[in-house]
Amino acid sequence: MIRRIGHALLLLLLLLAGPLVASGTALAQTTGTAPAGDQATAAPGPVVRLAVGDVLQVVLPGEDSFANTVQIDREGRIELPEVGPVAVAGLTLREAREQVRGILSQRFRDLSRFNLLLRERKLLITVGGYVRTPGPVELPRGANVQQAITSAGGLQPGAQLDRMQVRRDGRTITFDYKRYLDTGDSSLLPTLRTLDEVFVPVSPLTGNVEVPFDSAALNRQGDAGTDAPSIRVFGEVNAAGTFAWKEGMTVMDALMRAGGVSRFAGTEQVRIIAGNEPKLFNLKTFLDTGDQRLNPRIAGGTTIFVPVLTEEVKVGPRVVYMMGEVQRAGAYEVRQGTGFFDILANAGGPTRFAETRQVRIIRADGKTIDFFDLGGFIEKGGGRPPEIRPGDAVFIPEKTQGEQTAAWLRVPTTRAVRVMGAVRQPGRFEWSDEMSLLDLLAQAGGPNERADTSAVQILPGDRASPVRFDLQKFLEQGGRFAALPVIRGGYTITVPEQLSAPNDTRGTWLRQEAERSIYVMGSVGAPGRYAFDAKLSFLDILSAANGPTTAADLQNIRITHRGEGRDRVSRVNLANYFETGDDLLMPRIRPGDVIYVPDRNRNWLETPASNVVRVLGAVGKPGRYPITEGMTILDLLAEAGGTGGTALDTRIVVVNLSCCANEARTFDLQKFARTGDFAMLPVVRPGDTVYVPSTAQSEWRIFFEGFRDVISLLSVVALLKVL
């Protein structure tokens, strides 16, 4: 009975142990190592140590925070929930499992089903240099350099393929990536390890400044690096540069790599410099014969130069030289009767850039130069072309190209006119006798909006005094073109600029000529210096100065006329003009005149005594008052505030000083008031004096004051007698 019970228990233990054995077998398959309980019976294998980038799985049933995998970071640690970083890099999986178990035991009680599994092995690589997206990349274990570069976005145009680097633990491994791409030999690439840095250098042909990549231009410059063996090809080739040397390269290979020779190449004199020994290579003979022995191989560092084709200089007693802008410049033999057009036709005629109006014939003596206007000859017809003799040289210059400095330097001073000032395109322009001043200004773009065309200045080349021309008047009124000033080569034309404001700054109005200026001073809105035109009048100039101010004395405006032999001053009564509208009252002004508008409230000493009337005595405001035509003594008394309460207005005295003899008359204001007889009013002129005495100065008042004094004295004497 006891034996049966023992067998039953043994069978039950075997049934329970079955799943545990299966679980251990599965763990061993996942991690590549035997379970902890089967180490003694597991097959021996290489010891696997954890590295940066490996992905681990912490198995801890019942804890959801451990459901995700963790990766060993660049510091060799994994980050565990509720524990923090744990260093595991460099440990075997079993050592890492025990280390993690020991740390987790401080936080968790039940670790019976804990396990640490290795899920995936990865490489953490840094890719830098000339790639599209440099930075850290994550690759599967066993990935190569090409996969690392692809993960970084690929190479940028201009990367140097034969000098790539892998940097590891302070060491640098250089490899030829271009050769790997050519052969596909993966053994040329270094094996990557985690934490390696792949660096892609830039080609030295890209220069030191970042510019948009031009593969065609870069290819023309060559493809050689700075350290690798290379060859240099230059001269009359289509793409000179420095090129990478390859084993077995021949001279023809190098020339074809440089795009072949140009049509000007001297193919019989190709020079090959290898070391210190130059050799000649006859490309023409090789192409004619096809003999490969004439096509030698070259070594790295060789220099190949293709010279320009030189022809034999043609000289002789019957040679004429065609130069400049012709289709086929060169030396041509002439026979008797050969003319200018025969030579020009043999040279292919002028090009479209030729300046046919300035054909130069340099005679055989070298001292005489004749000019021929081919364009004018063709347009007008008739005449005779220049005679061409053996030894002469015919030069057709190039047409000037706008404002380029190299273009206008080709025009001699005697054939150019300078246009300056307020034009849209000032510069130096070629001149032809068929042109006029209007043609030249049109060539310069015409006057701009600030130009003063009424005073165009023309400075001849043989003297310093300029000639003035009123272009504005010519354009407005018209006229004969013969009236336009004559222009010759070497002249200078200046179009002055109008001032934006007459009194803005001293530097501005000083640019205006005094001979064309009117000076406006005194009580005006904007006194200053104004440009004068013959069409302007006195009111135009006064309006340009913003008109008189409210304090201006319009009746006494003065104009100083200058430049008439002797200076004179005229007066303008602008107030009278406003009342009558008579244009005959307006003065005529000329350049250089001075207009002065005085102030009504100016110092009375500024006005001469001969121009005012003095009002004295018992008036409201004694003083000096200006008098104009039509004013009477009543106007003066009213201007002076009228007579006072003590005024003796029956004895007003008027002293006339403006006549030939001085005289004084009296005026009875009271009698005038009773009768209204204007004939009683005395004549008052500038320089006279009007005196209004007071009642204290009358004879009756003097008698009454004396009589009162006598009565007072008698009263005192009588009082003394009584006492």
XYZ file of C-alpha atoms in Angstrom:
723
model
C 0.000 0.000 0.000
C 2.786 2.363 0.934
C 4.631 1.472 -2.278
C 1.568 2.350 -4.387
C 1.329 5.714 -2.636
C 5.017 6.409 -3.374
C 4.578 5.614 -7.077
C 1.612 7.939 -7.250
C 3.564 10.799 -5.686
C 6.484 10.213 -8.043
C 4.159 10.309 -11.046
C 2.623 13.558 -9.798
C 6.057 15.187 -9.406
C 7.001 14.182 -12.944
C 3.822 15.742 -14.328
C 4.560 18.992 -12.477
C 8.203 19.114 -13.602
C 7.324 18.788 -17.298
C 6.233 22.436 -17.898
C 9.232 23.740 -15.992
C 11.609 21.821 -18.222
C 9.844 23.078 -21.340
C 10.024 26.660 -20.063
C 13.731 26.374 -19.446
C 14.292 25.011 -22.945
C 12.407 27.910 -24.523
C 14.459 30.456 -22.535
C 17.639 28.830 -23.722
C 16.472 29.119 -27.333
C 15.598 32.801 -26.888
C 18.820 33.949 -25.237
C 21.231 31.552 -26.906
C 22.349 30.245 -23.467
C 21.159 27.400 -21.253
C 18.765 28.075 -18.366
C 20.205 28.587 -14.945
C 19.352 25.064 -13.839
C 20.781 23.475 -16.997
C 24.230 25.055 -17.141
C 25.868 21.802 -16.203
C 24.294 19.928 -19.073
C 24.140 22.702 -21.727
C 26.449 22.507 -24.734
C 29.497 24.786 -24.348
C 29.556 27.925 -26.618
C 31.152 31.415 -26.861
C 30.506 33.712 -23.967
C 28.276 36.598 -25.143
C 28.767 39.903 -23.388
C 26.253 42.687 -23.513
C 27.215 45.850 -25.430
C 25.900 49.346 -25.975
C 22.810 49.197 -28.197
C 21.578 45.748 -27.127
C 17.843 45.500 -26.422
C 16.839 43.592 -23.254
C 13.495 42.370 -21.882
C 12.916 42.258 -18.101
C 10.378 39.510 -17.318
C 8.528 40.196 -14.077
C 4.917 38.950 -14.238
C 2.407 41.109 -12.471
C 4.396 44.341 -13.007
C 3.077 46.272 -16.004
C 5.889 48.833 -15.831
C 8.309 46.143 -17.063
C 6.295 45.278 -20.162
C 8.504 47.333 -22.553
C 11.984 46.477 -23.712
C 14.988 48.566 -22.616
C 18.124 49.428 -24.591
C 21.626 49.794 -23.265
C 22.482 53.486 -23.769
C 25.820 55.002 -24.755
C 26.838 55.027 -21.090
C 26.360 51.230 -20.889
C 23.249 51.411 -18.676
C 19.596 50.399 -18.823
C 16.839 52.431 -17.212
C 14.532 50.305 -14.976
C 11.236 51.545 -13.527
C 11.325 52.367 -9.800
C 15.045 51.515 -9.773
C 16.844 53.868 -12.150
C 19.949 53.256 -14.270
C 21.774 49.964 -13.956
C 25.182 49.396 -15.628
C 25.158 46.108 -17.593
C 27.472 46.732 -20.602
C 30.390 44.302 -20.683
C 28.589 41.655 -18.546
C 27.377 38.304 -19.709
C 23.637 37.755 -19.765
C 23.817 35.625 -16.598
C 25.926 38.261 -14.796
C 23.548 40.962 -15.873
C 20.546 38.847 -14.764
C 22.025 38.338 -11.298
C 22.947 41.997 -10.964
C 19.466 43.148 -11.934
C 17.865 40.508 -9.656
C 19.901 41.774 -6.717
C 18.844 45.376 -7.339
C 15.170 44.453 -7.842
C 15.149 42.410 -4.649
C 15.447 45.663 -2.735
C 12.106 46.823 -4.191
C 10.138 43.641 -4.924
C 9.531 40.565 -2.742
C 8.488 37.892 -5.202
C 11.195 37.397 -7.835
C 10.592 33.701 -8.360
C 9.496 34.255 -11.998
C 11.994 37.049 -12.797
C 14.113 36.677 -15.899
C 16.301 38.920 -18.141
C 16.232 38.157 -21.863
C 18.350 39.481 -24.781
C 15.831 40.427 -27.475
C 17.980 42.160 -30.121
C 21.506 43.279 -30.729
C 22.005 46.746 -32.336
C 24.820 49.159 -33.158
C 24.794 52.798 -32.047
C 26.832 54.621 -34.703
C 27.525 58.365 -35.238
C 27.746 59.513 -38.851
C 29.323 62.946 -39.479
C 30.881 64.979 -42.251
C 29.473 65.555 -45.732
C 26.211 63.597 -45.393
C 22.693 64.971 -45.662
C 21.587 64.368 -42.033
C 24.653 63.877 -39.822
C 24.091 62.535 -36.321
C 23.615 59.274 -34.368
C 21.995 56.339 -36.154
C 20.818 52.945 -34.927
C 21.724 49.873 -37.019
C 21.206 46.127 -36.672
C 24.155 44.019 -35.607
C 26.303 43.220 -38.657
C 25.448 46.386 -40.608
C 28.217 47.919 -42.722
C 29.370 51.459 -43.573
C 27.012 51.756 -46.551
C 23.988 51.140 -44.321
C 25.257 53.736 -41.842
C 25.615 56.343 -44.587
C 22.168 55.499 -45.955
C 20.643 55.933 -42.480
C 22.226 59.426 -42.363
C 20.411 60.482 -45.561
C 23.161 59.512 -47.990
C 26.181 61.442 -49.213
C 26.076 65.086 -50.233
C 27.371 66.060 -53.686
C 31.033 66.908 -53.271
C 31.903 64.201 -50.700
C 35.364 62.648 -51.083
C 34.835 58.903 -51.416
C 38.407 57.635 -51.276
C 39.339 59.139 -47.888
C 36.462 58.107 -45.599
C 37.209 57.394 -41.948
C 36.000 55.207 -39.095
C 37.033 56.586 -35.715
C 37.165 54.166 -32.774
C 38.705 54.625 -29.330
C 40.947 57.465 -30.471
C 42.113 55.620 -33.594
C 41.251 56.497 -37.196
C 40.727 53.846 -39.873
C 40.859 55.261 -43.435
C 39.256 53.276 -46.278
C 38.480 53.756 -50.006
C 34.677 53.756 -50.322
C 34.923 54.543 -54.049
C 36.842 51.351 -54.658
C 34.205 49.377 -52.768
C 31.522 50.876 -55.001
C 33.585 50.015 -58.077
C 34.343 46.378 -57.098
C 31.657 45.427 -54.587
C 34.342 43.892 -52.371
C 32.927 44.164 -48.839
C 36.305 43.287 -47.350
C 37.421 46.827 -48.247
C 35.023 48.226 -45.636
C 35.971 48.125 -41.951
C 33.680 46.149 -39.634
C 31.555 48.480 -37.549
C 31.343 48.271 -33.794
C 28.950 50.015 -31.507
C 29.959 53.615 -30.643
C 32.009 53.916 -33.848
C 32.004 57.235 -35.721
C 31.857 57.239 -39.516
C 33.243 60.500 -40.948
C 32.830 61.571 -44.605
C 35.293 64.349 -45.639
C 34.546 66.941 -48.312
C 36.445 66.967 -51.585
C 39.133 69.676 -51.747
C 37.727 70.690 -55.142
C 34.643 72.236 -53.542
C 36.647 75.185 -52.159
C 36.483 76.959 -48.830
C 33.136 78.715 -49.371
C 29.801 76.886 -49.439
C 28.191 77.378 -52.861
C 25.485 75.492 -54.774
C 27.016 72.292 -56.097
C 27.650 72.210 -59.832
C 28.678 68.716 -60.820
C 29.490 69.758 -64.385
C 31.863 72.498 -63.272
C 33.398 70.218 -60.652
C 33.899 67.524 -63.227
C 35.651 69.985 -65.533
C 38.082 70.882 -62.757
C 39.032 67.256 -62.207
C 38.333 64.530 -59.727
C 41.684 64.036 -58.005
C 42.200 64.302 -54.288
C 45.043 66.011 -52.558
C 46.904 62.930 -51.350
C 46.135 60.264 -53.971
C 48.283 60.002 -57.127
C 46.980 62.311 -59.826
C 47.797 63.799 -63.205
C 47.477 67.382 -64.427
C 46.243 68.246 -67.913
C 46.032 71.850 -69.122
C 46.456 74.006 -72.192
C 44.280 73.685 -75.297
C 41.940 71.035 -73.873
C 38.211 71.349 -73.305
C 38.272 70.607 -69.554
C 41.644 71.284 -67.964
C 42.099 70.024 -64.409
C 43.691 67.571 -62.028
C 42.474 63.998 -62.444
C 42.851 60.771 -60.528
C 45.519 58.466 -61.889
C 44.722 54.838 -62.603
C 47.016 51.930 -63.242
C 47.729 51.516 -66.946
C 46.545 55.032 -67.941
C 47.936 56.286 -71.270
C 48.349 59.767 -72.732
C 45.167 59.322 -74.804
C 43.243 58.297 -71.679
C 44.395 61.469 -69.917
C 43.485 63.686 -72.887
C 40.034 62.110 -73.170
C 39.521 62.558 -69.412
C 40.205 66.295 -70.007
C 37.478 66.440 -72.688
C 39.810 66.129 -75.659
C 41.834 68.839 -77.339
C 40.309 72.082 -78.653
C 40.335 73.186 -82.272
C 43.245 75.505 -81.538
C 45.484 72.762 -80.141
C 48.937 72.137 -81.493
C 48.590 68.337 -81.634
C 52.149 67.783 -82.853
C 53.790 69.418 -79.843
C 52.039 67.890 -76.788
C 54.441 67.998 -73.835
C 54.586 65.259 -71.180
C 56.504 66.057 -67.982
C 57.190 63.061 -65.728
C 59.695 63.737 -63.014
C 62.377 66.068 -64.371
C 62.350 64.823 -67.965
C 59.952 66.459 -70.474
C 58.965 64.492 -73.578
C 57.047 65.338 -76.761
C 53.971 63.421 -77.900
C 52.774 63.695 -81.509
C 49.031 63.170 -81.265
C 48.515 63.773 -84.979
C 50.943 60.992 -85.944
C 49.321 58.589 -83.496
C 45.871 59.295 -84.904
C 47.129 58.949 -88.450
C 48.958 55.642 -87.861
C 47.129 54.061 -84.927
C 50.453 52.716 -83.625
C 49.921 51.977 -79.928
C 53.649 52.224 -79.344
C 53.253 55.965 -79.886
C 50.726 56.124 -77.020
C 52.891 55.651 -73.905
C 51.635 54.901 -70.443
C 51.977 57.583 -67.805
C 52.707 57.407 -64.097
C 51.083 59.252 -61.237
C 52.173 62.874 -60.915
C 52.593 63.382 -64.679
C 51.857 66.800 -66.184
C 50.502 67.061 -69.747
C 50.456 70.371 -71.614
C 48.753 70.888 -74.974
C 50.072 74.105 -76.606
C 48.094 76.371 -78.910
C 48.493 75.917 -82.616
C 50.865 78.496 -84.018
C 51.023 79.438 -87.640
C 53.883 80.842 -89.607
C 53.833 84.611 -89.641
C 53.104 85.775 -93.167
C 55.220 88.726 -94.277
C 56.161 90.162 -97.625
C 56.070 93.227 -99.831
C 52.514 92.489 -101.039
C 50.773 91.763 -97.715
C 47.886 93.714 -96.159
C 46.829 93.009 -92.586
C 43.154 92.816 -91.578
C 42.582 93.180 -87.820
C 39.767 93.753 -85.384
C 36.105 92.855 -85.804
C 36.238 90.919 -89.076
C 35.253 87.318 -89.642
C 38.751 86.107 -90.564
C 41.482 88.418 -89.388
C 44.916 87.796 -90.834
C 47.467 88.715 -93.472
C 46.360 88.759 -97.120
C 48.432 89.070 -100.261
C 47.228 91.709 -102.672
C 47.760 92.219 -106.340
C 47.645 95.350 -108.374
C 44.114 96.673 -108.535
C 43.009 95.082 -105.245
C 40.785 97.552 -103.402
C 39.502 98.050 -99.911
C 36.301 96.076 -100.441
C 38.226 93.187 -102.007
C 40.339 92.826 -98.867
C 37.285 93.228 -96.616
C 35.340 90.588 -98.527
C 38.239 88.102 -98.343
C 38.325 88.636 -94.568
C 34.632 87.647 -94.349
C 33.361 91.174 -93.822
C 32.723 92.975 -90.514
C 31.182 91.109 -87.619
C 27.986 92.266 -85.922
C 30.118 93.845 -83.186
C 32.136 95.991 -85.596
C 32.127 99.787 -85.336
C 32.049 100.468 -89.071
C 32.082 104.259 -88.661
C 35.569 104.204 -87.178
C 37.590 102.061 -89.581
C 41.272 102.895 -89.220
C 43.887 102.409 -91.946
C 47.383 102.357 -90.492
C 49.813 103.132 -93.261
C 53.033 101.223 -93.828
C 55.142 103.985 -92.297
C 53.343 103.483 -88.973
C 52.917 107.228 -88.460
C 49.882 107.990 -90.596
C 46.395 106.817 -89.600
C 43.436 107.471 -91.910
C 39.810 107.150 -90.774
C 37.047 105.815 -92.983
C 33.311 105.917 -92.240
C 32.132 102.680 -93.811
C 28.586 103.073 -92.430
C 28.223 106.585 -93.801
C 29.676 105.513 -97.147
C 27.066 102.759 -97.465
C 24.177 105.002 -96.388
C 25.010 108.013 -98.531
C 26.435 106.193 -101.540
C 28.982 107.667 -103.850
C 32.439 108.810 -102.948
C 35.579 106.723 -103.063
C 36.781 104.126 -100.547
C 40.291 104.520 -99.142
C 43.242 103.320 -101.158
C 44.947 100.230 -99.782
C 48.671 99.738 -100.382
C 50.940 96.819 -99.481
C 52.109 96.995 -95.881
C 48.961 98.776 -94.678
C 46.937 97.490 -91.746
C 43.138 97.832 -91.653
C 41.706 97.878 -88.145
C 37.952 97.719 -87.471
C 37.312 98.453 -83.769
C 34.665 96.859 -81.613
C 31.381 98.656 -81.019
C 31.054 100.156 -77.544
C 28.781 98.244 -75.196
C 26.788 100.672 -73.037
C 28.279 101.793 -69.755
C 31.029 99.207 -69.391
C 34.352 100.758 -68.486
C 36.232 98.553 -70.920
C 33.912 99.784 -73.687
C 34.230 103.535 -73.214
C 37.991 103.330 -72.744
C 38.183 102.143 -76.329
C 36.714 105.467 -77.538
C 39.369 108.206 -77.818
C 38.707 111.558 -76.164
C 38.452 113.328 -79.500
C 35.535 111.061 -80.464
C 33.619 111.167 -77.172
C 31.286 113.686 -75.530
C 30.751 113.744 -71.763
C 27.200 114.274 -70.486
C 26.851 115.099 -66.791
C 24.313 116.491 -64.386
C 20.564 115.909 -64.184
C 20.203 113.258 -66.892
C 19.021 109.698 -66.424
C 22.212 108.015 -67.662
C 25.200 110.350 -67.369
C 28.354 109.106 -68.974
C 30.771 109.271 -71.851
C 29.235 108.736 -75.298
C 30.743 108.249 -78.699
C 30.095 111.186 -81.004
C 29.406 111.395 -84.705
C 29.126 114.587 -86.733
C 25.618 113.602 -87.872
C 24.388 113.815 -84.295
C 22.932 116.882 -82.571
C 22.486 117.975 -78.983
C 19.057 116.311 -78.900
C 20.529 113.001 -80.105
C 23.156 113.106 -77.394
C 20.652 113.872 -74.610
C 18.411 111.079 -75.886
C 21.404 108.714 -75.739
C 21.834 109.731 -72.092
C 18.207 108.845 -71.322
C 16.975 112.444 -71.453
C 16.802 114.988 -68.611
C 15.352 113.707 -65.362
C 12.516 115.308 -63.413
C 14.914 117.585 -61.500
C 16.713 118.939 -64.567
C 16.848 122.684 -65.261
C 16.808 122.582 -69.055
C 16.685 126.368 -69.346
C 20.412 126.632 -68.604
C 22.167 123.730 -70.335
C 25.913 124.363 -70.304
C 28.200 123.302 -73.151
C 31.915 123.381 -72.440
C 34.059 123.166 -75.604
C 37.223 121.184 -75.438
C 39.509 124.046 -76.459
C 38.384 126.657 -73.912
C 37.058 126.883 -70.375
C 34.174 129.361 -70.815
C 30.869 127.449 -71.190
C 28.097 128.249 -73.653
C 24.539 128.387 -72.282
C 21.533 127.135 -74.186
C 17.844 127.428 -73.234
C 16.638 123.976 -74.221
C 13.314 124.467 -72.475
C 12.473 127.471 -74.629
C 13.504 125.607 -77.765
C 11.268 122.646 -76.877
C 8.288 124.833 -75.959
C 8.445 127.388 -78.757
C 10.204 125.340 -81.406
C 12.815 126.600 -83.812
C 15.247 125.594 -86.485
C 17.625 122.747 -85.770
C 20.381 124.952 -87.116
C 19.883 127.060 -83.978
C 21.032 124.174 -81.798
C 24.568 124.617 -80.491
C 27.277 122.815 -82.415
C 28.725 119.764 -80.626
C 32.112 118.264 -81.354
C 34.127 115.417 -79.946
C 35.766 116.307 -76.640
C 32.934 118.620 -75.521
C 31.314 118.429 -72.088
C 27.576 118.988 -71.602
C 26.186 119.711 -68.140
C 22.468 119.802 -67.334
C 22.061 121.640 -63.985
C 19.642 120.487 -61.329
C 16.823 122.531 -59.886
C 16.960 123.136 -56.171
C 14.365 121.329 -54.077
C 14.044 124.266 -51.684
C 15.527 127.775 -51.999
C 16.633 128.115 -48.399
C 17.015 124.617 -47.059
C 20.784 124.568 -46.491
C 23.695 126.734 -47.459
C 25.224 123.893 -49.409
C 22.078 123.658 -51.550
C 21.543 127.272 -52.602
C 25.240 127.831 -53.178
C 24.909 125.521 -56.181
C 22.619 128.118 -57.788
C 24.343 130.734 -59.880
C 24.127 134.336 -58.668
C 23.526 135.565 -62.227
C 20.211 133.672 -62.265
C 19.041 134.551 -58.756
C 16.565 136.997 -57.215
C 16.996 137.898 -53.537
C 13.803 138.236 -51.462
C 14.154 139.635 -47.924
C 12.076 141.135 -45.165
C 8.562 140.256 -44.054
C 7.862 137.332 -46.386
C 7.030 133.730 -45.579
C 10.290 132.254 -46.902
C 13.023 134.808 -47.530
C 15.916 133.533 -49.576
C 17.565 133.161 -52.964
C 15.325 132.139 -55.873
C 16.105 131.017 -59.396
C 14.814 133.554 -61.907
C 13.344 132.845 -65.297
C 12.507 135.461 -67.924
C 8.880 134.315 -67.820
C 8.537 135.087 -64.111
C 7.113 138.373 -62.827
C 7.331 140.268 -59.563
C 4.254 138.488 -58.201
C 5.663 135.071 -59.204
C 8.832 135.677 -57.183
C 6.841 137.054 -54.233
C 4.534 134.025 -54.332
C 7.508 131.654 -54.431
C 8.631 133.253 -51.164
C 5.206 132.334 -49.650
C 3.965 135.919 -49.996
C 4.127 138.843 -47.532
C 3.437 138.232 -43.857
C 0.587 139.879 -41.951
C 2.999 142.467 -40.539
C 4.384 143.457 -43.970
C 4.217 147.091 -45.060
C 2.790 146.597 -48.555
C 2.880 150.302 -49.350
C 6.663 150.649 -49.096
C 8.164 147.592 -50.829
C 11.606 148.435 -52.168
C 13.426 146.895 -55.110
C 17.150 147.413 -55.595
C 17.981 147.118 -59.288
C 21.534 145.938 -59.822
C 23.630 145.513 -62.902
C 22.309 148.596 -64.732
C 25.500 150.573 -64.687
C 24.525 152.198 -61.410
C 22.266 150.783 -58.734
C 18.874 152.338 -58.212
C 15.993 151.698 -55.788
C 12.328 151.771 -56.758
C 9.274 151.622 -54.506
C 6.191 149.497 -55.047
C 2.809 150.158 -53.453
C 1.438 146.641 -53.526
C -1.637 147.693 -51.545
C -2.535 150.168 -54.281
C -2.181 147.371 -56.878
C -4.558 145.169 -54.922
C -7.086 148.024 -54.857
C -6.807 149.015 -58.528
C -5.519 145.881 -60.285
C -3.362 148.051 -62.526
C -0.495 145.905 -63.924
C 1.416 149.068 -64.769
C 2.147 149.433 -61.056
C 4.158 146.187 -61.103
C 7.912 146.689 -61.529
C 10.113 144.824 -63.989
C 12.773 142.742 -62.287
C 15.952 141.189 -63.594
C 18.402 138.590 -62.272
C 20.422 139.999 -59.399
C 17.685 142.355 -58.115
C 16.875 142.533 -54.405
C 13.256 142.715 -53.165
C 12.795 144.021 -49.615
C 9.406 143.952 -47.890
C 9.602 146.113 -44.712
C 7.697 145.512 -41.501
C 5.021 147.950 -40.333
C 6.214 147.612 -36.736
C 9.856 148.304 -37.472
C 11.906 150.819 -35.473
C 10.747 154.371 -36.318
C 14.355 155.463 -36.674
C 14.624 153.244 -39.766
C 12.183 155.565 -41.599
C 13.748 158.903 -42.735
C 12.132 162.059 -41.385
C 11.413 163.219 -44.924
C 9.064 160.241 -45.397
C 6.848 160.694 -42.297
C 4.719 163.347 -40.574
C 5.309 164.102 -36.884
C 2.145 164.540 -34.829
C 2.812 166.238 -31.461
C 0.914 167.816 -28.603
C -2.440 166.966 -27.065
C -3.243 163.830 -29.100
C -3.879 160.275 -28.011
C -0.674 158.781 -29.529
C 1.946 161.346 -30.470
C 4.532 160.027 -32.885
C 5.787 159.664 -36.471
C 3.264 158.468 -39.048
C 3.707 157.617 -42.722
C 1.527 159.541 -45.124
C 0.424 158.439 -48.534
C -1.277 160.147 -51.407
C -4.865 161.020 -50.550
C -4.350 161.350 -46.784
C -5.324 164.645 -45.003
C -4.695 166.119 -41.592
C -7.874 164.435 -40.424
C -6.415 161.001 -41.286
C -3.231 161.832 -39.374
C -5.132 162.996 -36.300
C -7.273 159.879 -36.414
C -4.122 157.703 -36.758
C -2.662 159.507 -33.719
C -5.726 158.682 -31.581
C -7.541 161.993 -32.024
C -7.250 165.186 -29.951
C -7.279 164.954 -26.161
C -9.671 166.607 -23.658
C -7.249 169.485 -22.996
C -6.506 170.056 -26.708
C -6.831 173.593 -28.028
C -8.233 172.338 -31.357
C -8.969 175.863 -32.599
C -5.254 176.615 -32.872
C -3.731 173.408 -34.473
C -0.401 174.344 -36.023
C 0.907 172.763 -39.280
C 4.599 173.395 -39.969
C 5.437 172.737 -43.613
C 9.081 171.775 -44.128
C 8.779 170.132 -47.527
C 8.295 173.330 -49.532
C 10.985 175.642 -50.770
C 10.449 177.942 -47.754
C 9.457 176.860 -44.292
C 6.095 178.158 -43.091
C 3.550 177.491 -40.329
C -0.205 177.693 -40.533
C -3.040 177.208 -38.034
C -6.108 175.088 -38.424
C -9.410 175.468 -36.524
C -10.764 171.985 -36.130
C -13.938 173.183 -34.349
C -14.839 175.591 -37.163
C -14.253 172.811 -39.704
C -16.530 170.555 -37.721
C -19.285 173.215 -37.801
C -18.965 174.058 -41.499
C -17.596 170.877 -43.101
C -15.626 172.969 -45.555
C -12.763 170.775 -46.809
C -11.119 173.776 -48.336
C -10.145 174.759 -44.824
C -7.947 171.666 -44.467
C -4.262 172.521 -44.733
C -2.045 170.525 -47.070
C 0.176 168.059 -45.209
C 3.176 166.481 -46.947
C 5.884 164.027 -45.858
C 8.350 165.805 -43.561
C 5.735 168.213 -42.057
C 4.928 168.571 -38.376
C 1.426 168.830 -36.888
C 1.217 170.327 -33.393
C -1.983 170.336 -31.289
C -1.553 172.779 -28.342
C -3.382 172.371 -25.016
C -5.800 174.859 -23.419
C -3.125 175.749 -20.869
C -1.265 177.536 -23.641
C -4.217 179.807 -24.739
C -4.039 183.626 -24.101
C -7.321 183.688 -22.129
C -6.112 180.930 -19.865
C -2.871 182.783 -19.235
C -4.790 186.018 -18.379
C -7.204 184.144 -16.136
C -4.376 182.460 -14.256
C -2.654 185.869 -13.732
C -5.896 187.523 -12.610
C -6.504 184.728 -10.096
C -3.029 185.229 -8.678
C -3.664 189.006 -8.212
C -6.993 188.431 -6.418
C -5.336 185.959 -4.117
C -2.562 188.499 -3.275
C -5.061 191.312 -2.516
C -7.029 189.025 -0.221
C -3.905 188.298 1.780
C -3.011 192.005 2.077
C -6.580 192.860 3.270
C -6.441 190.132 5.849
C -3.139 191.431 7.180
C -4.611 194.898 7.563
C -7.518 193.595 9.606
C -5.178 191.791 11.872
